[in-house]
Coordinates of C-alpha atoms and ligand atoms in Angstrom, one line a residue:
M407 CA -29.3 3.6 14.4
E408 CA -28.1 3.1 10.8
Y409 CA -25.7 5.7 9.0
R410 CA -27.0 7.8 7.1
E411 CA -30.4 7.6 9.6
F412 CA -27.7 9.2 12.0
M413 CA -26.1 11.9 10.2
K414 CA -28.8 13.4 9.9
A415 CA -29.9 13.6 13.0
A416 CA -26.4 13.9 13.9
A417 CA -27.0 17.5 11.9
S418 CA -30.0 19.0 13.1
V419 CA -28.7 19.3 16.5
T420 CA -30.1 22.6 17.7
P421 CA -28.9 25.4 20.2
S422 CA -31.3 26.3 22.6
P423 CA -32.7 30.2 23.1
R424 CA -30.8 30.6 25.4
Q425 CA -27.1 29.6 24.5
A426 CA -28.6 31.3 20.6
A427 CA -28.3 34.4 22.4
H428 CA -25.6 33.6 24.5
M429 CA -23.0 33.0 21.2
D430 CA -24.3 36.0 20.3
I431 CA -23.9 37.8 23.4
G432 CA -19.5 35.8 22.1
F433 CA -17.8 37.6 23.9
Y434 CA -16.7 38.4 28.2
A435 CA -15.4 39.4 30.7
F436 CA -14.2 37.7 34.1
V437 CA -13.2 39.2 37.5
H438 CA -11.4 37.4 39.0
F439 CA -11.3 39.9 43.1
T440 CA -11.3 37.4 46.6
V441 CA -9.2 37.8 49.8
N442 CA -6.8 36.1 47.2
T443 CA -6.2 39.8 46.0
Y444 CA -4.5 41.2 48.7
T445 CA -2.6 38.1 50.4
D446 CA -1.1 37.8 46.2
L447 CA -2.4 33.6 46.2
E448 CA -4.5 32.1 42.6
W449 CA -6.2 29.5 45.5
G450 CA -7.3 31.3 49.2
L451 CA -6.7 28.6 52.3
G452 CA -9.3 29.5 53.2
D453 CA -8.7 31.9 56.9
E454 CA -7.8 34.7 55.8
P455 CA -8.8 37.2 57.6
E456 CA -12.0 39.1 56.9
S457 CA -10.1 42.3 57.4
I458 CA -8.1 42.3 54.7
F459 CA -10.3 43.0 51.8
N460 CA -10.3 47.0 51.5
P461 CA -10.6 48.0 48.5
V462 CA -10.3 51.6 49.2
D463 CA -11.4 53.2 45.4
L464 CA -13.8 50.2 44.3
D465 CA -14.6 51.6 40.5
C466 CA -17.2 49.1 38.9
D467 CA -18.1 51.4 36.5
Q468 CA -14.1 51.7 35.2
W469 CA -14.9 48.2 34.9
V470 CA -17.4 48.4 32.8
E471 CA -16.2 51.3 30.4
A472 CA -13.0 49.2 30.1
V473 CA -14.5 45.5 29.5
K474 CA -16.8 47.7 26.8
S475 CA -14.0 49.7 25.0
A476 CA -12.0 45.8 24.2
G477 CA -15.9 44.9 22.5
M478 CA -17.0 42.4 25.3
K479 CA -20.3 43.2 26.0
G480 CA -20.7 41.2 29.6
L481 CA -18.9 40.6 33.2
I482 CA -19.1 37.5 35.2
L483 CA -17.2 38.5 38.6
T484 CA -16.1 35.8 40.6
A485 CA -18.8 36.2 44.1
K486 CA -17.2 33.7 45.7
H487 CA -13.7 32.0 45.3
H488 CA -12.8 28.8 46.6
D489 CA -11.9 31.1 49.9
G490 CA -15.3 30.2 50.5
F491 CA -15.2 34.4 51.2
C492 CA -17.7 35.7 49.8
L493 CA -17.9 39.9 47.6
W494 CA -21.5 39.9 49.1
P495 CA -23.0 40.0 52.1
S496 CA -24.2 36.5 52.2
K497 CA -26.9 35.6 55.6
Y498 CA -25.9 31.9 55.4
T499 CA -21.9 33.1 56.7
E500 CA -19.9 35.6 58.6
H501 CA -16.7 35.4 56.1
S502 CA -18.0 38.0 53.5
V503 CA -17.3 41.7 53.0
K504 CA -19.4 41.9 56.2
N505 CA -16.8 42.1 58.4
S506 CA -14.1 43.7 56.8
P507 CA -13.4 47.4 56.9
W508 CA -14.4 48.1 53.1
K509 CA -17.9 50.7 53.7
N510 CA -17.9 49.3 57.8
G511 CA -19.2 46.3 56.5
K512 CA -21.6 48.3 55.2
G513 CA -20.7 47.0 51.0
D514 CA -21.5 44.7 48.5
V515 CA -19.4 44.3 45.4
V516 CA -21.7 42.3 43.8
R517 CA -24.4 45.0 43.8
E518 CA -22.3 47.6 42.3
C519 CA -20.8 45.1 40.5
A520 CA -24.7 44.5 38.9
D521 CA -25.1 47.7 39.0
A522 CA -22.2 49.2 37.4
C523 CA -22.8 46.7 34.1
R524 CA -26.5 47.2 34.3
R525 CA -25.5 51.4 33.9
G526 CA -23.2 50.5 31.0
G527 CA -25.9 48.3 29.0
I528 CA -23.7 45.4 29.8
K529 CA -24.9 41.7 31.0
F530 CA -24.1 40.2 33.8
G531 CA -23.2 37.1 35.7
V532 CA -22.3 35.6 38.6
Y533 CA -19.1 32.6 39.5
L534 CA -19.6 31.0 42.5
S535 CA -16.9 28.3 43.5
P536 CA -18.8 25.0 44.8
W537 CA -15.5 24.7 46.0
D538 CA -14.9 26.2 49.3
R539 CA -12.0 26.1 52.3
N540 CA -13.6 27.6 54.4
S541 CA -16.9 26.2 55.6
K542 CA -17.5 24.1 58.2
Y543 CA -20.2 23.0 55.6
Y544 CA -17.6 21.8 53.0
G545 CA -17.9 17.7 52.9
T546 CA -21.3 17.2 54.9
D547 CA -24.0 17.3 52.3
A548 CA -25.0 20.3 54.7
Y549 CA -22.8 21.9 52.9
N550 CA -25.0 21.5 49.7
D551 CA -27.8 23.3 51.4
Y552 CA -25.6 26.1 52.0
Y553 CA -24.7 26.7 48.7
C554 CA -28.4 26.4 47.5
N555 CA -29.3 29.5 50.1
Q556 CA -26.1 31.7 48.9
L557 CA -27.0 31.0 45.2
T558 CA -30.5 31.7 46.0
E559 CA -29.3 34.6 47.3
L560 CA -27.2 36.0 44.2
L561 CA -29.9 34.2 41.7
T562 CA -32.7 36.3 43.2
E563 CA -31.4 39.6 44.4
Y564 CA -28.7 41.1 41.2
G565 CA -31.2 41.1 39.0
E566 CA -31.5 39.7 35.4
L567 CA -27.8 36.7 35.3
F568 CA -26.2 35.7 31.3
E569 CA -24.3 33.5 32.7
V570 CA -23.6 31.2 35.9
W571 CA -20.8 29.6 35.9
F572 CA -19.6 26.4 38.4
D573 CA -15.9 25.4 38.5
G574 CA -15.2 21.8 38.3
A575 CA -12.4 22.6 41.4
C576 CA -13.2 19.7 44.0
G577 CA -11.1 19.6 46.8
E578 CA -10.9 20.2 50.3
G579 CA -12.7 21.9 52.8
P580 CA -11.7 22.7 56.6
S581 CA -12.3 19.2 57.3
G582 CA -10.0 17.8 55.1
K583 CA -13.2 16.2 54.0
K584 CA -14.1 16.5 49.7
Q585 CA -17.2 17.3 49.0
V586 CA -20.3 15.9 46.4
Y587 CA -21.3 18.6 44.8
D588 CA -25.3 18.6 43.8
F589 CA -25.2 19.9 40.2
E590 CA -28.5 18.3 40.3
R591 CA -30.1 21.4 42.7
Y592 CA -28.0 24.3 42.2
I593 CA -29.6 23.8 37.5
A594 CA -33.4 23.5 39.2
L595 CA -32.7 26.4 41.1
I596 CA -31.0 28.8 38.5
R597 CA -33.7 27.3 36.3
K598 CA -35.6 28.4 38.9
Y599 CA -35.2 32.1 39.1
Q600 CA -32.9 32.7 36.0
P601 CA -34.2 31.1 33.7
N602 CA -32.1 33.4 30.6
A603 CA -29.1 32.5 32.1
V604 CA -26.4 30.1 30.4
I605 CA -25.3 27.7 32.9
F606 CA -21.3 27.1 32.5
N607 CA -19.9 24.2 33.4
D608 CA -16.9 21.7 32.3
Y609 CA -19.9 18.5 31.4
G610 CA -22.5 21.3 30.1
P611 CA -25.7 21.5 30.0
D612 CA -25.5 25.0 28.3
V613 CA -21.2 25.8 27.8
R614 CA -18.5 23.3 28.1
W615 CA -15.3 24.2 29.4
C616 CA -13.0 23.4 26.3
G617 CA -10.1 22.2 27.2
N618 CA -7.9 24.4 28.5
E619 CA -7.1 28.3 29.9
A620 CA -4.8 29.1 27.0
G621 CA -7.3 30.6 25.6
T622 CA -6.1 27.2 22.1
G623 CA -8.9 26.9 19.6
R624 CA -9.0 23.7 18.6
Y625 CA -8.2 22.1 14.8
A626 CA -12.3 21.9 14.4
E627 CA -14.3 22.2 17.2
W628 CA -17.7 21.4 17.3
A629 CA -20.5 22.5 19.3
V630 CA -22.5 19.3 18.9
V631 CA -20.9 16.5 20.9
P632 CA -21.3 13.4 22.9
S633 CA -23.4 13.2 25.0
E634 CA -20.4 11.4 27.2
L635 CA -18.9 14.7 27.4
C636 CA -21.5 16.6 28.3
F637 CA -24.0 14.8 30.0
R638 CA -25.7 17.5 32.4
S639 CA -26.3 18.7 28.2
E640 CA -30.0 17.3 27.0
V641 CA -29.4 14.2 24.5
Q642 CA -30.1 15.5 20.6
T643 CA -30.5 12.6 18.9
G644 CA -30.3 7.9 19.1
A645 CA -27.3 5.7 19.8
G646 CA -24.3 6.5 16.6
P647 CA -24.4 3.6 14.5
A648 CA -21.3 2.2 16.7
A649 CA -22.5 2.7 20.4
D650 CA -21.7 -1.1 20.2
M651 CA -19.2 -1.4 19.5
G652 CA -17.1 0.7 22.0
T653 CA -17.7 3.4 24.7
L654 CA -16.7 6.9 25.0
E655 CA -16.4 6.7 28.6
G656 CA -12.6 8.5 28.9
L657 CA -13.2 11.6 26.6
Y658 CA -12.2 14.0 28.0
N659 CA -12.6 18.0 28.2
P660 CA -9.0 18.4 26.8
D661 CA -9.0 15.8 24.4
A662 CA -8.5 17.2 20.8
N663 CA -11.4 15.9 19.0
I664 CA -14.5 15.9 20.8
G665 CA -17.1 16.0 17.8
A666 CA -15.7 14.1 14.5
L667 CA -17.4 11.3 13.3
P668 CA -14.5 8.6 14.6
Q669 CA -15.8 10.1 18.4
I670 CA -19.7 10.5 17.3
M671 CA -20.1 7.3 15.9
Y672 CA -19.6 5.4 19.2
S673 CA -21.7 8.0 20.9
K674 CA -24.9 7.0 23.0
G675 CA -26.0 10.3 21.5
L676 CA -25.3 13.9 20.8
C677 CA -25.7 17.0 22.4
F678 CA -25.7 21.3 21.5
A679 CA -22.7 22.5 24.0
P680 CA -20.2 25.0 23.0
G681 CA -17.2 25.8 24.5
E682 CA -16.3 28.4 26.2
F683 CA -12.7 29.6 26.0
D684 CA -11.5 31.2 29.4
M685 CA -8.0 33.6 29.7
S686 CA -6.5 36.1 31.7
I687 CA -5.5 38.4 30.5
R688 CA -2.2 37.6 32.5
K689 CA -0.5 35.0 33.8
G690 CA -2.6 35.0 36.4
W691 CA -6.2 35.4 37.8
F692 CA -6.0 37.2 40.6
Y693 CA -3.9 40.5 40.4
H694 CA 0.1 40.3 41.0
A695 CA 1.5 43.7 40.7
N696 CA 4.9 42.2 38.7
E697 CA 2.9 41.0 36.2
E698 CA 2.0 41.9 32.8
P699 CA -0.9 42.1 30.4
H700 CA -1.0 39.3 27.9
S701 CA 0.7 41.0 23.9
L702 CA -2.5 42.4 21.4
E703 CA -1.4 39.7 18.6
R704 CA -2.0 37.0 21.4
L705 CA -5.0 38.1 22.3
M706 CA -6.1 38.7 18.9
H707 CA -5.0 35.8 18.3
T708 CA -7.6 34.7 20.4
Y709 CA -10.4 35.7 19.3
I710 CA -10.0 34.5 16.1
T711 CA -9.8 30.9 17.6
S712 CA -12.5 31.0 19.6
V713 CA -15.3 33.9 18.5
G714 CA -13.9 32.8 15.5
G715 CA -13.7 29.7 15.8
N716 CA -17.0 28.8 17.0
G717 CA -16.9 29.1 20.5
C718 CA -17.1 32.6 22.9
F719 CA -14.6 34.1 24.9
N720 CA -14.4 34.6 27.9
L721 CA -11.0 37.5 29.4
N722 CA -10.4 37.2 33.0
I723 CA -9.2 41.1 34.3
P724 CA -8.2 41.4 37.9
P725 CA -8.7 44.7 39.9
M726 CA -6.0 45.8 42.2
P727 CA -6.4 45.6 45.5
N728 CA -7.4 48.8 45.4
G729 CA -10.9 48.1 43.9
K730 CA -9.7 49.2 40.4
F731 CA -8.4 47.7 36.9
D732 CA -4.9 48.1 36.2
E733 CA -4.1 50.9 33.6
R734 CA -1.3 48.7 31.4
D735 CA -4.1 46.8 31.3
I736 CA -7.2 49.0 30.6
A737 CA -5.0 50.7 28.0
R738 CA -4.6 46.7 26.0
L739 CA -8.2 46.9 26.6
K740 CA -8.9 49.0 23.8
E741 CA -5.4 49.0 22.1
F742 CA -7.7 45.0 21.9
G743 CA -11.3 46.8 20.8
D744 CA -9.7 49.7 18.2
A745 CA -8.0 46.3 17.0
L746 CA -11.2 44.5 16.3
R747 CA -13.3 47.7 15.3
A748 CA -10.4 48.3 13.4
A749 CA -11.3 44.7 11.8
F750 CA -14.3 43.9 12.2
G751 CA -16.4 47.0 12.3
E752 CA -16.7 47.7 7.8
E753 CA -18.1 44.6 5.8
I754 CA -16.9 45.2 2.5
P755 CA -20.3 45.0 0.8
A756 CA -20.6 41.8 -2.0
E757 CA -22.3 39.9 -4.8
I758 CA -23.3 37.0 -3.2
T759 CA -24.1 33.4 -5.1
R760 CA -24.9 30.1 -4.6
T761 CA -24.1 26.7 -6.9
D762 CA -24.9 23.8 -5.6
K763 CA -23.0 20.8 -6.7
S764 CA -24.5 17.8 -4.4
E765 CA -27.3 17.6 -0.8
T766 CA -23.2 18.4 1.0
Q767 CA -21.3 20.5 -1.3
C768 CA -21.9 23.7 -2.1
T769 CA -20.1 26.8 -3.6
I770 CA -20.6 30.1 -3.0
T771 CA -19.3 33.0 -5.2
L772 CA -18.0 37.2 -3.4
K773 CA -17.9 39.4 -6.3
L774 CA -16.3 42.6 -4.8
P775 CA -17.2 46.1 -6.5
E776 CA -13.3 46.6 -6.6
K777 CA -10.2 44.7 -6.5
K778 CA -9.6 45.3 -2.7
Q779 CA -7.1 44.4 -0.2
I780 CA -9.6 41.7 1.7
S781 CA -7.9 40.4 5.8
Y782 CA -10.5 38.2 6.6
V783 CA -13.6 36.2 5.4
V784 CA -16.3 35.7 8.3
L785 CA -18.5 32.6 7.7
E786 CA -22.0 31.9 9.8
E787 CA -23.7 28.5 10.2
D788 CA -27.4 29.4 10.3
L789 CA -27.2 27.2 13.7
S790 CA -31.3 26.7 14.1
V791 CA -31.1 23.9 11.8
G792 CA -27.9 22.7 13.2
Q793 CA -23.7 22.9 12.3
R794 CA -23.2 20.9 9.2
V795 CA -20.0 21.7 7.8
E796 CA -16.6 19.1 8.0
A797 CA -14.2 21.0 5.6
F798 CA -14.4 23.3 4.3
T799 CA -11.9 25.9 1.3
V800 CA -11.7 29.7 0.8
K801 CA -9.9 31.1 -2.2
A802 CA -8.5 34.7 -2.7
A803 CA -6.2 35.8 -5.3
N804 CA -4.0 33.3 -5.3
K805 CA -4.3 32.8 -1.3
T806 CA -6.3 29.7 -0.2
F807 CA -7.7 28.8 3.2
R808 CA -8.5 25.6 4.7
G809 CA -10.6 25.2 7.5
T810 CA -13.0 22.5 9.7
T811 CA -16.4 23.6 11.1
I812 CA -17.5 26.6 11.0
G813 CA -20.2 26.7 13.3
H814 CA -21.7 30.1 14.5
R815 CA -19.1 31.4 13.6
R816 CA -16.1 31.0 12.0
I817 CA -12.7 34.3 11.1
C818 CA -11.1 33.0 8.0
P819 CA -7.5 35.1 7.8
I820 CA -6.8 35.0 4.6
T821 CA -4.8 38.5 3.1
A822 CA -4.8 39.1 -0.4
N823 CA -5.8 41.4 -3.3
A824 CA -9.4 40.6 -4.8
D825 CA -11.8 41.6 -6.3
S826 CA -13.9 38.0 -5.9
V827 CA -13.5 35.2 -2.5
T828 CA -14.8 32.0 -3.1
V829 CA -15.6 29.6 0.0
S830 CA -16.3 25.9 -1.2
I831 CA -18.3 23.6 0.8
D832 CA -16.3 19.9 0.4
C833 CA -17.9 18.1 2.7
A834 CA -20.7 18.6 5.3
R835 CA -23.5 16.2 7.0
A836 CA -26.2 17.5 5.4
N837 CA -27.2 21.0 3.4
P838 CA -24.7 23.5 4.5
A839 CA -26.8 27.0 5.6
F840 CA -25.8 29.4 6.6
R841 CA -26.7 33.0 8.3
S842 CA -23.8 35.3 7.3
V843 CA -20.9 34.9 4.7
K844 CA -19.2 37.9 4.7
V845 CA -15.5 39.8 3.7
Y846 CA -13.3 42.7 5.8
Ligands
LIG599 C1 -10.1 27.1 37.5 C2 -10.0 28.0 38.9 O1 -8.9 27.2 39.8 C3 -8.7 28.8 38.7 O2 -8.5 29.5 40.5 C4 -9.7 29.9 38.2 O3 -11.1 30.5 38.9 C5 -10.6 29.4 36.3 C6 -11.2 30.0 35.6 O4 -11.5 28.4 36.7 O5 -10.5 25.6 37.3

């Protein structure tokens, strides 16, 4: 494809309606809960007795209240982790809550959690680990049937799901064999039963792994990435002008640059796949009594570089063996929510004017009613036409913030006492289009 034609196509790659809705949800919780909660492990072995699972004070309403206090709008529960233990009474295995002492085997954590989310007015999603260290089928074709049966139970019996999370981890099962996962089949099932749910996987289709579990954002975070990386996503352009001169086969999620010009030129085609930043509020994904929640500063920084860095933030909170969140985590979540509300609760009204210098450069001026102490400028591109901005500068009084990508939302920390702010779009792939420009 000729360069100019390709850049026009690259600047016009757009989210599906389900992706656009999901980016607006933006910030949600992960809940890692299984037999590991009782063995103090991060990866269960698959041979844990069902008798150890007994969350005597399970309180999913408490989870939901805590999650909401931080401003999160959804919750994804590990219905089954790598150990294979099911938090719901699956028909297809004995390794589940039905053989635990909890509620005499009559309990269903997935049901209680889904109901609590609905009562609390937040979205509900599920994580179903493809890696299963318990199933006797693992490592054979029959496992994909087993997995699809379990997935179908979750997709059809618990109401609307907003996200289905496919862990990429693939280790050995009890037979010592690894499994070839039939992701195409899993994806088709989700599209059939939950057409509005986004699917998370390392390689798309809807949301991709950001490449680390520490909430670290990229220098430039593109939602428009080469299909070599997100090969499960829909390809929306032709090949880049240098596609015959190189290959992007080695492109991997943790790479520093995954959607910038030097990569996309070589791509066979581009797709829309925004990053999700998954991180735990503590060191581990599962509860370990000796671990402390991360500092408020760390959580704020992660929010600013994820939700405020053209991605989504999936923050894990691990329940304790009794089935409740730890008071330390609850306090930190509330503190985090208070800090977010204080920072972004009320924008400063501004009179906005835009001057276009060229097709791809413009200056936006925000005139404030009077001199104000400002902390953040928040920019949002109109992704319904595509992600376009490559570089920009924000100026307020004598302070400058230089940024690269904007995308769905870019939070620019800039502390100044100013009566106006200017945002210069220095470089873009096509005429920059905004959904909003705000000052806080
Ligand atoms: C990883 C898993 O191995 C961890 O246990 C955790 O579930 C994390 C979210 O994904 O791949």
